[in-house]
Coordinates of C-alpha atoms and ligand atoms in Angstrom, one line a residue:
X1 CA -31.1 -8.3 -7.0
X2 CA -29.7 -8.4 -3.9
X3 CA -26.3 -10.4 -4.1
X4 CA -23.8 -11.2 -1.4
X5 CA -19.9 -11.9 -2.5
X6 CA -17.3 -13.7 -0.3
X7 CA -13.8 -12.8 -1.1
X8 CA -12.7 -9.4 -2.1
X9 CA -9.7 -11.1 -4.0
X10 CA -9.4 -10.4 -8.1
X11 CA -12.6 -12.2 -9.5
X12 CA -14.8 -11.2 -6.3
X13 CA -14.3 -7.7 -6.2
X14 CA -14.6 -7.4 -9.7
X15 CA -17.5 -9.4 -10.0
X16 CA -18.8 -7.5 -7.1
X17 CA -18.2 -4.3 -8.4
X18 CA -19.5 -4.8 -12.0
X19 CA -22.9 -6.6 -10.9
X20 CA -23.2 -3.5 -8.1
X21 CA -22.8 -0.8 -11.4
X22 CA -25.6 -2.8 -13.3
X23 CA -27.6 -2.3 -10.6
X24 CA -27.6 -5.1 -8.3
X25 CA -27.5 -4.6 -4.2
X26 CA -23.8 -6.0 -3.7
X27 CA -22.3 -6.8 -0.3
X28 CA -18.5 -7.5 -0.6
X29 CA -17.4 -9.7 2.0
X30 CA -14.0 -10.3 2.7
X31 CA -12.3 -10.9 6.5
X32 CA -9.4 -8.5 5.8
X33 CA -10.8 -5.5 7.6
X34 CA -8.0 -3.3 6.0
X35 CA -9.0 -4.4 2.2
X36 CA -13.1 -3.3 3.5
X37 CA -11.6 -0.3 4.6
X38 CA -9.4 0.4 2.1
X39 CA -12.1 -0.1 -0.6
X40 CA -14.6 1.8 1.9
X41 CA -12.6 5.0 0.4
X42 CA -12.7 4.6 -2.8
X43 CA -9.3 2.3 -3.4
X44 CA -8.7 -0.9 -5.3
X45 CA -6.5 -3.3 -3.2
X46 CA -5.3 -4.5 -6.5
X47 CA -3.8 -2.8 -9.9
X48 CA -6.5 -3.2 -12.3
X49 CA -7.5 -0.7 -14.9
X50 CA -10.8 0.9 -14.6
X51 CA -11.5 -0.4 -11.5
X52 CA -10.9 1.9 -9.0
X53 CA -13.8 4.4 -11.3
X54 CA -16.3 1.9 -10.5
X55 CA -15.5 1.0 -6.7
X56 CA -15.9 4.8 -6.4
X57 CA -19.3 5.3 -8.3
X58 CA -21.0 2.1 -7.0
X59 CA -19.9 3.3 -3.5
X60 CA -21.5 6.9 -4.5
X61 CA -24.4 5.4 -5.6
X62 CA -25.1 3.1 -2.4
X63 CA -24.9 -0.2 -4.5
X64 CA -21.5 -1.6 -3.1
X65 CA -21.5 -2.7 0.5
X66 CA -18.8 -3.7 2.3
X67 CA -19.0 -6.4 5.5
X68 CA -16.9 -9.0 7.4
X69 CA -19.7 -11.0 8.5
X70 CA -20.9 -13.8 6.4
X71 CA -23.2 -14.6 8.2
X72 CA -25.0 -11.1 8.0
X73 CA -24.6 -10.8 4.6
X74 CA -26.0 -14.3 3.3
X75 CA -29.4 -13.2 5.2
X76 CA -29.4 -9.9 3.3
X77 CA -29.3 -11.7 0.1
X78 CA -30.7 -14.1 -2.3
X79 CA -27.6 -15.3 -4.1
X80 CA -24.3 -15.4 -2.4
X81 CA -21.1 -16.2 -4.5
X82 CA -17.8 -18.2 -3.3
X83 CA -14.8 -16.6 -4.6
X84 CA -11.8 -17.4 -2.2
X85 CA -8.5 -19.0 -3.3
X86 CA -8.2 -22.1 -4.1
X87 CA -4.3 -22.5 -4.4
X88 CA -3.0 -25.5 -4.6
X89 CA -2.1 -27.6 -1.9
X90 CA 0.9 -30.4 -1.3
X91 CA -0.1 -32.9 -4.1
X92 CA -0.8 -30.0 -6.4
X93 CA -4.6 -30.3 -5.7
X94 CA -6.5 -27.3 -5.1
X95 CA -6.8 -26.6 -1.4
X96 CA -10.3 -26.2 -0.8
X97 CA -10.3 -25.3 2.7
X98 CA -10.9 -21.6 2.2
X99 CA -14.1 -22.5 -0.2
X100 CA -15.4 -25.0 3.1
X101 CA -14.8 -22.7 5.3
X102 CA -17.0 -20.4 3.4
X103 CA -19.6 -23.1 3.0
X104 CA -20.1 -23.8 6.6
X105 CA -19.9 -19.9 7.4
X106 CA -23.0 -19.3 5.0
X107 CA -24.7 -22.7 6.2
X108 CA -26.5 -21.5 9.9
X109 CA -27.3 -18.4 8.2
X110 CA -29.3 -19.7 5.1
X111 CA -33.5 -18.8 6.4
X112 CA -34.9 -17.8 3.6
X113 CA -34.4 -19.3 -0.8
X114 CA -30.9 -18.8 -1.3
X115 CA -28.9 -19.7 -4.7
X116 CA -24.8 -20.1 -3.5
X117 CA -23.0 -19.8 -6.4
X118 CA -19.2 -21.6 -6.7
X119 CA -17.2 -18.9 -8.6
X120 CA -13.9 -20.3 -7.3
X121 CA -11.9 -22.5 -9.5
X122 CA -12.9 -26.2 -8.1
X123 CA -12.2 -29.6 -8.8
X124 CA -15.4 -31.8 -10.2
X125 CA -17.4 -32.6 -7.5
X126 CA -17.2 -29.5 -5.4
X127 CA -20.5 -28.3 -5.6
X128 CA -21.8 -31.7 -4.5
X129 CA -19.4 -31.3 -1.7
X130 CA -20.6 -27.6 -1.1
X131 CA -24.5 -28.9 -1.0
X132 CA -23.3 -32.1 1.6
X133 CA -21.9 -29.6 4.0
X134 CA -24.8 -27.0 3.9
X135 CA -27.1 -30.5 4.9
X136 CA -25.0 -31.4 7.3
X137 CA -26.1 -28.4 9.3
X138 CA -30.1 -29.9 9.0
X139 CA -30.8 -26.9 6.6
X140 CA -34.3 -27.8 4.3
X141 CA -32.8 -28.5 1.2
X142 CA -35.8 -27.0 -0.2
X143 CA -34.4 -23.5 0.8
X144 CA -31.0 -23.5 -0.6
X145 CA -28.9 -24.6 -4.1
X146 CA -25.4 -25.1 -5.1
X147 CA -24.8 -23.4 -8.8
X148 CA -21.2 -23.9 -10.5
X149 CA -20.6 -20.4 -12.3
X150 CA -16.6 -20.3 -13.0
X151 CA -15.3 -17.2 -14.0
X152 CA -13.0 -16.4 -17.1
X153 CA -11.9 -12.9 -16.4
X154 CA -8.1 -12.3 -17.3
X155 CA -6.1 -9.7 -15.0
X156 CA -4.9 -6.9 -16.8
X157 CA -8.5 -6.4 -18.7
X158 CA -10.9 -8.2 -15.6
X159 CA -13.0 -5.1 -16.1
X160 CA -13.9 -5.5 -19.8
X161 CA -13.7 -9.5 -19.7
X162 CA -16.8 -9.3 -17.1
X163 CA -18.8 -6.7 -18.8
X164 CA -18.2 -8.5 -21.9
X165 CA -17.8 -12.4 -21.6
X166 CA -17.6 -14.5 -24.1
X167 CA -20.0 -17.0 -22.9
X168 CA -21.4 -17.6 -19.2
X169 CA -21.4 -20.9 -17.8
X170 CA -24.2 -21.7 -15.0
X171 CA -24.3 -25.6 -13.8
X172 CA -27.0 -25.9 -12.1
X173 CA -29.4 -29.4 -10.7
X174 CA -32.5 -27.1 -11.2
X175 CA -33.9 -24.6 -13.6
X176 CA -34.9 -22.5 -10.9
X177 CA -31.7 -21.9 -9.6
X178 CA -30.0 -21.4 -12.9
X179 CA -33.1 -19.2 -13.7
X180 CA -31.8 -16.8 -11.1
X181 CA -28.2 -16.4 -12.7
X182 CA -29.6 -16.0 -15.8
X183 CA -31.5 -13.0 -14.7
X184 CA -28.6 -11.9 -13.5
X185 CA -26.7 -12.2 -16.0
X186 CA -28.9 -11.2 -18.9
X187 CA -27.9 -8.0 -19.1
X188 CA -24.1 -8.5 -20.5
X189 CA -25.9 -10.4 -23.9
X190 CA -23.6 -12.8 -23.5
X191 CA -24.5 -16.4 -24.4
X192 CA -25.1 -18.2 -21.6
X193 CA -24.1 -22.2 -21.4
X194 CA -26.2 -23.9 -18.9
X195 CA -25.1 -27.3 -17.7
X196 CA -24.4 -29.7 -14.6
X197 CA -22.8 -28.5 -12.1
X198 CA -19.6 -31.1 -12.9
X199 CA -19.5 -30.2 -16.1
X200 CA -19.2 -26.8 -15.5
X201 CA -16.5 -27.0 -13.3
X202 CA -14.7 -28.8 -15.7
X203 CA -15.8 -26.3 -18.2
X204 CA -13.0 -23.9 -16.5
X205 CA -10.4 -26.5 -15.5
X206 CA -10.6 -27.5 -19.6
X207 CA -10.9 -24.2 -21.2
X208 CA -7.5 -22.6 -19.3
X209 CA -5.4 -25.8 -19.8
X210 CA -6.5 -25.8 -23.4
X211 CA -4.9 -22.4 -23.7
X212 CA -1.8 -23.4 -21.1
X213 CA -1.3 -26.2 -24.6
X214 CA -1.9 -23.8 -27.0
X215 CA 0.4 -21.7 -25.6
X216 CA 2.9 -24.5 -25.0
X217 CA 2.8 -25.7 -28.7
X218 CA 3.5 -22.7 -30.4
X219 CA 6.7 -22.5 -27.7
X220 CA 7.5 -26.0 -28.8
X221 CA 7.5 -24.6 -32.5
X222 CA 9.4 -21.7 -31.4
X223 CA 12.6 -24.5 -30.5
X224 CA 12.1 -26.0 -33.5
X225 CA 12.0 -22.2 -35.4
X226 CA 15.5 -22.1 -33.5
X227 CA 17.1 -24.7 -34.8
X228 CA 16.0 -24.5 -38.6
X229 CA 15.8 -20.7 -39.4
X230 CA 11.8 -20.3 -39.0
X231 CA 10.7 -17.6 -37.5
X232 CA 7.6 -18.2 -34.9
X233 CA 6.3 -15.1 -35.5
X234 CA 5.2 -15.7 -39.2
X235 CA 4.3 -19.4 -38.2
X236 CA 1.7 -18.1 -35.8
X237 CA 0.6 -15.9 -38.0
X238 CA 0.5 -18.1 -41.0
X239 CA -1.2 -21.2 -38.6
X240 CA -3.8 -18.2 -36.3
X241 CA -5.5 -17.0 -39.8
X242 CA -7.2 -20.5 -39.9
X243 CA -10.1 -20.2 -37.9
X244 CA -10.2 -23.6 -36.5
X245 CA -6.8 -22.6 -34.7
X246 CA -7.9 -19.0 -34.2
X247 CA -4.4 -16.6 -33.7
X248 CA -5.5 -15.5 -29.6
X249 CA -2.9 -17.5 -27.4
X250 CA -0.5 -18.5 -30.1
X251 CA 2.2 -15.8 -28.6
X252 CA 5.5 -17.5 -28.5
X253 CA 7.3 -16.1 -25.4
X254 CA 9.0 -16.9 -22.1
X255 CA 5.7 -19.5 -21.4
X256 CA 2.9 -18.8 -19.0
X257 CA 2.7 -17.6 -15.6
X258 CA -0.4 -16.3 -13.7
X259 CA -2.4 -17.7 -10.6
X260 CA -4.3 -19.2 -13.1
X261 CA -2.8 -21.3 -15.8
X262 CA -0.3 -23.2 -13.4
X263 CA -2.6 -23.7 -10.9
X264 CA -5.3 -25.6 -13.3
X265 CA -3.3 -27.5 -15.2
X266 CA -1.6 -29.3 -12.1
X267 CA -5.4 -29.3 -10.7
X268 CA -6.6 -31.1 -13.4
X269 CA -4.1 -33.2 -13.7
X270 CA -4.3 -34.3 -10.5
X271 CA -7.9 -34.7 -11.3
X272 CA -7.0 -37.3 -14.2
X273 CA -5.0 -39.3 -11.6
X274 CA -7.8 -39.4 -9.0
X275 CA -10.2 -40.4 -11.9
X276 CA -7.5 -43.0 -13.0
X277 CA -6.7 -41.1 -16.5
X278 CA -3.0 -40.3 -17.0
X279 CA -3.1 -36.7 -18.9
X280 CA 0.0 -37.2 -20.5
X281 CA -0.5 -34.1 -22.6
X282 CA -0.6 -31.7 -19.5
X283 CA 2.6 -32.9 -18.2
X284 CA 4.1 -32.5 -21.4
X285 CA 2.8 -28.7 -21.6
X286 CA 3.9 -28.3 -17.8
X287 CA 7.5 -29.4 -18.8
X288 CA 7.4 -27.4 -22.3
X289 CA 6.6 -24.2 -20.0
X290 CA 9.6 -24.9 -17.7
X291 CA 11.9 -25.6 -20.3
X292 CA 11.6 -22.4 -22.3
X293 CA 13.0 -20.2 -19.6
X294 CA 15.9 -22.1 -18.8
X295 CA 16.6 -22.7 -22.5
X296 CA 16.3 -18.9 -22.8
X297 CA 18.9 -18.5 -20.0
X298 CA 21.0 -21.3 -21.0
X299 CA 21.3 -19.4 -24.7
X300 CA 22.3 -15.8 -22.4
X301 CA 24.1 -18.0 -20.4
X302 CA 26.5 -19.2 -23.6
X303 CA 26.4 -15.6 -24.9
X304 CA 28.1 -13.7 -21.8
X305 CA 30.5 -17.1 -21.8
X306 CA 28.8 -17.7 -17.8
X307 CA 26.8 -15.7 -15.5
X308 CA 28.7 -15.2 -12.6
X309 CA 29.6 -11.5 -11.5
X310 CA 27.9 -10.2 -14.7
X311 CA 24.9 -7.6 -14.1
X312 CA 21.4 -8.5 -15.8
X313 CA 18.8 -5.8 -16.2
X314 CA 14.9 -7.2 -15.7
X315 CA 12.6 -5.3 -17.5
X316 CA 9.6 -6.3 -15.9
X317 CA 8.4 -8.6 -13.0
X318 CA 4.6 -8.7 -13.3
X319 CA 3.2 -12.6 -14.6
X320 CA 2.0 -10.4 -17.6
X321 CA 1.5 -6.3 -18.4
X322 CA -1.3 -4.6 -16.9
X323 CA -0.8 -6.4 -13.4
X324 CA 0.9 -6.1 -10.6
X325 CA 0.6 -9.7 -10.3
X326 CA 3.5 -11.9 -9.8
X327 CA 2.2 -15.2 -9.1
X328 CA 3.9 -17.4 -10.5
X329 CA 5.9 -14.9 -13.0
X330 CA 8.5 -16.2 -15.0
X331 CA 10.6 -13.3 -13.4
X332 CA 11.1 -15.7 -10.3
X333 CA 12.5 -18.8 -12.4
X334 CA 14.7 -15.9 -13.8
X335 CA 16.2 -14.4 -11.1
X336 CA 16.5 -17.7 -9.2
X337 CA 18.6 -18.7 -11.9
X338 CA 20.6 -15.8 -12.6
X339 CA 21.0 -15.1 -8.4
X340 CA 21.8 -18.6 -8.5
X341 CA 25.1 -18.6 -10.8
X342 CA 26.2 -15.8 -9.1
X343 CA 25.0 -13.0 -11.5
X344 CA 24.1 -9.2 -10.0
X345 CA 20.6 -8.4 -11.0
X346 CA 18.9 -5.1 -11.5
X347 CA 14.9 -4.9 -12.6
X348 CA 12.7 -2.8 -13.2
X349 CA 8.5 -3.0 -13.6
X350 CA 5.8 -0.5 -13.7
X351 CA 3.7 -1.4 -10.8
X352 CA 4.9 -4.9 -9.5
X353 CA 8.3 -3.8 -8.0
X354 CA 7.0 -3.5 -4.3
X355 CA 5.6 -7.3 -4.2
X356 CA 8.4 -8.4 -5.6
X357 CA 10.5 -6.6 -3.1
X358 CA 9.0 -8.5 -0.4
X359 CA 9.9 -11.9 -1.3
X360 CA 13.2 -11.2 -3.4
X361 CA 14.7 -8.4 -1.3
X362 CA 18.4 -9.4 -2.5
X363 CA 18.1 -7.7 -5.9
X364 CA 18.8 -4.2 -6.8
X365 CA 15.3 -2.4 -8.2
X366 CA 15.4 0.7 -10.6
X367 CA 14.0 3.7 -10.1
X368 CA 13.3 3.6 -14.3
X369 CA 13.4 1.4 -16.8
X370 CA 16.6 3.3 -18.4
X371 CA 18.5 2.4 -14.9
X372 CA 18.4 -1.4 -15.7
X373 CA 20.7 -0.7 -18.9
X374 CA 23.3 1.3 -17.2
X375 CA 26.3 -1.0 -16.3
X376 CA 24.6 -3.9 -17.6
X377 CA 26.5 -6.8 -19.2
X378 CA 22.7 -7.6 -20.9
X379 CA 18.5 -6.6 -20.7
X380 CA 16.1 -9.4 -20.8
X381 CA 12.7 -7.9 -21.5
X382 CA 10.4 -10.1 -19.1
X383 CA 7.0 -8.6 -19.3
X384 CA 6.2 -6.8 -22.8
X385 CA 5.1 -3.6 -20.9
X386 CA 4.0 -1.5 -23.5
X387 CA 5.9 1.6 -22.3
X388 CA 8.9 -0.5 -23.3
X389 CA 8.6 -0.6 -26.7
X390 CA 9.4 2.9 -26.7
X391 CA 12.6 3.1 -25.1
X392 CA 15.5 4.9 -26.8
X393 CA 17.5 1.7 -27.2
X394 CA 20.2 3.2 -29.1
X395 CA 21.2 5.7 -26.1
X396 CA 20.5 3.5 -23.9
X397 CA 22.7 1.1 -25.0
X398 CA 25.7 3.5 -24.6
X399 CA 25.0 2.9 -21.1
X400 CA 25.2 -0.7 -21.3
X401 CA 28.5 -2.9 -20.5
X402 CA 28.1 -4.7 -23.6
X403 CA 25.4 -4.0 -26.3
X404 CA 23.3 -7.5 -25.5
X405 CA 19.1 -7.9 -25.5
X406 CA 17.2 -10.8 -24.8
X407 CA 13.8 -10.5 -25.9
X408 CA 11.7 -13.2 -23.8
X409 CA 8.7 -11.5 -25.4
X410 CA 9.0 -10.7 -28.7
X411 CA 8.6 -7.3 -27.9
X412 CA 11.0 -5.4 -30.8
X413 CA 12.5 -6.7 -34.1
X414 CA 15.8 -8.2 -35.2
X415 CA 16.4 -5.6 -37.8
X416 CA 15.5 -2.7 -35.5
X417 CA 17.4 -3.1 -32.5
X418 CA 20.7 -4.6 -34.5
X419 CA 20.8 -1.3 -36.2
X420 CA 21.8 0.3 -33.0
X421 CA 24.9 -2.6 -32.2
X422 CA 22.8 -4.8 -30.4
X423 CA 23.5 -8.5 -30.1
X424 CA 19.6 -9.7 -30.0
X425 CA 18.4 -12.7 -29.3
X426 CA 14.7 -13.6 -28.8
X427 CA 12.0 -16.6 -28.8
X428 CA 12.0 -19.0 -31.9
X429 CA 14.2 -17.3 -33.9
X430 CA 17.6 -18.2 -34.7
Ligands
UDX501 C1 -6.3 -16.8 -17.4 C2 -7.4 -17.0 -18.4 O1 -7.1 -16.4 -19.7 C3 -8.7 -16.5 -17.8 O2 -9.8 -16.9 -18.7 C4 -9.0 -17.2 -16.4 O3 -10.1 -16.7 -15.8 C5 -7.8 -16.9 -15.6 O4 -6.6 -17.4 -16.2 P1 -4.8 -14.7 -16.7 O5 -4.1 -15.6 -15.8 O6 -5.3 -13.4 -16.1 O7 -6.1 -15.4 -17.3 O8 -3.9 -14.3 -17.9 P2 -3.8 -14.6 -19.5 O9 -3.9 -13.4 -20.3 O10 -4.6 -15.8 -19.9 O11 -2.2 -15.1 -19.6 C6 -1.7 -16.2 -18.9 C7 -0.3 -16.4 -19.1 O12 -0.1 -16.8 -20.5 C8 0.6 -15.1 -19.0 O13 1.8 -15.5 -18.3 C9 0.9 -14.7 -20.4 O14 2.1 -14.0 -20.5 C10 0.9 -16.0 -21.1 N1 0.6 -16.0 -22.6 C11 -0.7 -15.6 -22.9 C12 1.5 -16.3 -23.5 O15 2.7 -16.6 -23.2 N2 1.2 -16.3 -24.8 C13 -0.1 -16.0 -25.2 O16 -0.3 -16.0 -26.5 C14 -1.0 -15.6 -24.3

């Protein structure tokens, strides 16, 4: 099929990529000529495993085509996909202005049956909005449709989530249209839910801040664990073997981060409020997630007896491992805070060091993880790389001020790292 995607950002360019190396004709279109050109040789703009492999076989193979013209690209193909930003704007609403702008680039080029497919995160009602635009332009509305087809990919594993999803969601006013997705789709064997197009959108919208809860009530548990000697670990464990709970996104940690999670649970809250439904329960997860990193710090912060001229080592930066991602990390609450009371900090992170350097310049970076222990009055593990677990933390801490760990991530265990002298503190356990 030949299939046109605007935006080159994480879900277009893997979607592209993975629907060029199952065959499909794929024109990538994104207005950043130095991402096109950068991917023209073979590059991934972004850190994401496996990815760069496929850009460089589709490439080989003629399947992935690159282009900064919308307009030349939507006559090439039958279906062309939105996938631009949608972060959110002043109120906390998704700013849709990228996806419009999209929508009245593709409009004057639409001459031929064309399926335009919203894979952006967007508030209910967007497609409608989409389809309003396109007729504002006098286009037949015989010759075009607006399908809702939200994504679910996670960074870190986008590769393997969109080879193997575990359901596809098409919204769609017509079986034709949805028809065209589902050939496209067929292929992965996943189930596919087909739906209106409102109802898909808030398919995605519900589905992350369901997991954004989850994920905030087992950090709730992990205060109460705190206080009465429970340890969150064997909670989770004990609540995730029932499989109407399930044990995925029951990780007590630091609380989430991510473009995603943040941005959709503001979104559809604000979507409650426009709809005149107060959604008391997100605001309470949103405040749950804010409070567990300053709790954290607060409970470092009473350890060291204050903050200020004491040096904290960051291992890691990223919003999670396998990304270089650091929207919205929880490494920005932390070194705003610790910057903030006057404390040195030192960090360290695989592959995310160089975007944070750009927007927090002011903190020293380590060559290696092993330099954020030297002088160090304490570590807080961040992001639960998995080449930290295997740090010598014994010799390491002979390089260290003071023998202090603050696992944000559960990462090692009491028993282990006290054997070596440490103080160690960690998430929902006392
Ligand atoms: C998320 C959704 O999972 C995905 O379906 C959607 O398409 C985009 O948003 P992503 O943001 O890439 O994906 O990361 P995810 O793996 O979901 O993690 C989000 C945040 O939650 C991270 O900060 C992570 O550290 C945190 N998390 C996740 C926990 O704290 N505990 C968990 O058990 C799981």
């Amino acid at each position: 099929m030949d299939v046109a995607i605007v935006g080159t950002g994480y879900v277009g360019l893997v979607t592209g990529v993975i629907l060029a190396d199952l065959g499909n004709r794929v024109i990538c279109v994104d207005r950043d000529q130095a991402k096109l050109d950068l991917i023209a040789q073979g590059k991934s703009p972004i850190y994401e495993p496996g990815l760069e492999e496929i850009i460089k076989r589709t490439l080989q193979e003629g399947n992935l085509l690159l282009s900064s013209s919308i307009e030349e690209a939507t006559k090439k193909s039958e279906v062309v996909f939105i996938a631009v930003g949608t972060p959110p704007g002043e109120d906390g609403s998704p700013d849709l202005s990228a996806v419009l702008a999209v929508a009245n680039a593709i409009a004057p080029a639409i001459d031929k049956p064309t399926v335009i497919v919203n894979k952006s995160t967007v508030p209910v009602g967007t497609a409608q909005l989409v389809e309003d635009l396109i007729l504002s332009y006098g286009t037949d509305p015989g010759l075009f449709e607006v399908v809702s087809n939200p994504e679910f990919l996670r960074e870190g594993s986008a590769v393997h989530d969109t080879l193997r999803p575990d359901r596809v969601v098409v919204g769609s006013k017509t079986k034709s249209a949805a028809m065209k997705l589902v050939e496209l789709y067929s292929v992965l064997e996943a189930p596919i839910v087909l739906t209106t197009t409102t109802s898909a959108e808030l398919i995605k919208y519900a589905s992350n801040s369901f997991l954004a809860v989850k994920i905030s009530f087992i950090n709730a548990i992990s205060r109460i664990c705190e206080k009465c000697g429970a340890d969150v670990e064997e909670v989770a464990r004990g609540m995730g073997l029932d499989k109407r709970i399930g044990s995925q996104f029951l990780k007590a940690g630091l609380g989430w981060g991510g473009s995603c999670f943040p941005k959709d649970v503001q979104g559809l809250t604000k979507t409650g409020e426009k709809l005149g439904y107060r959604f008391d329960l997100l605001t309470a997860a949103d405040d749950i997630n804010k409070q567990q990193t300053t709790h954290f710090l607060t409970r470092l912060e009473e350890k060291l007896g204050g903050l200020s001229g004491k040096r904290i080592g960051l291992l890691g930066l990223a919003f999670k491992p396998n990304t270089d991602d650091i929207r919205d990390a929880k490494s920005f609450e932390i070194i705003d805070y610790l910057a903030g009371k006057g404390a040195e900090v030192i960090a360290h992170d695989p592959v995310a060091m160089s975007n944070m350097k750009e927007v927090r310049p002011y903190i020293d970076y380590a060559k290696d993880a092993t330099e954020v222990f030297q002088g160090s009055d304490a570590v807080i593990l961040v992001t639960e790389w998995e080449q930290y677990r295997g740090l010598n933390l014994d010799q390491l801490g002979s390089q260290m001020k003071s023998r202090i760990l603050f696992d944000g991530r559960r990462m090692w265990t009491k028993t282990n790292v006290e054997r070596y002298g440490y103080s160690y503190s960690t998430i929902g356990l006392e």
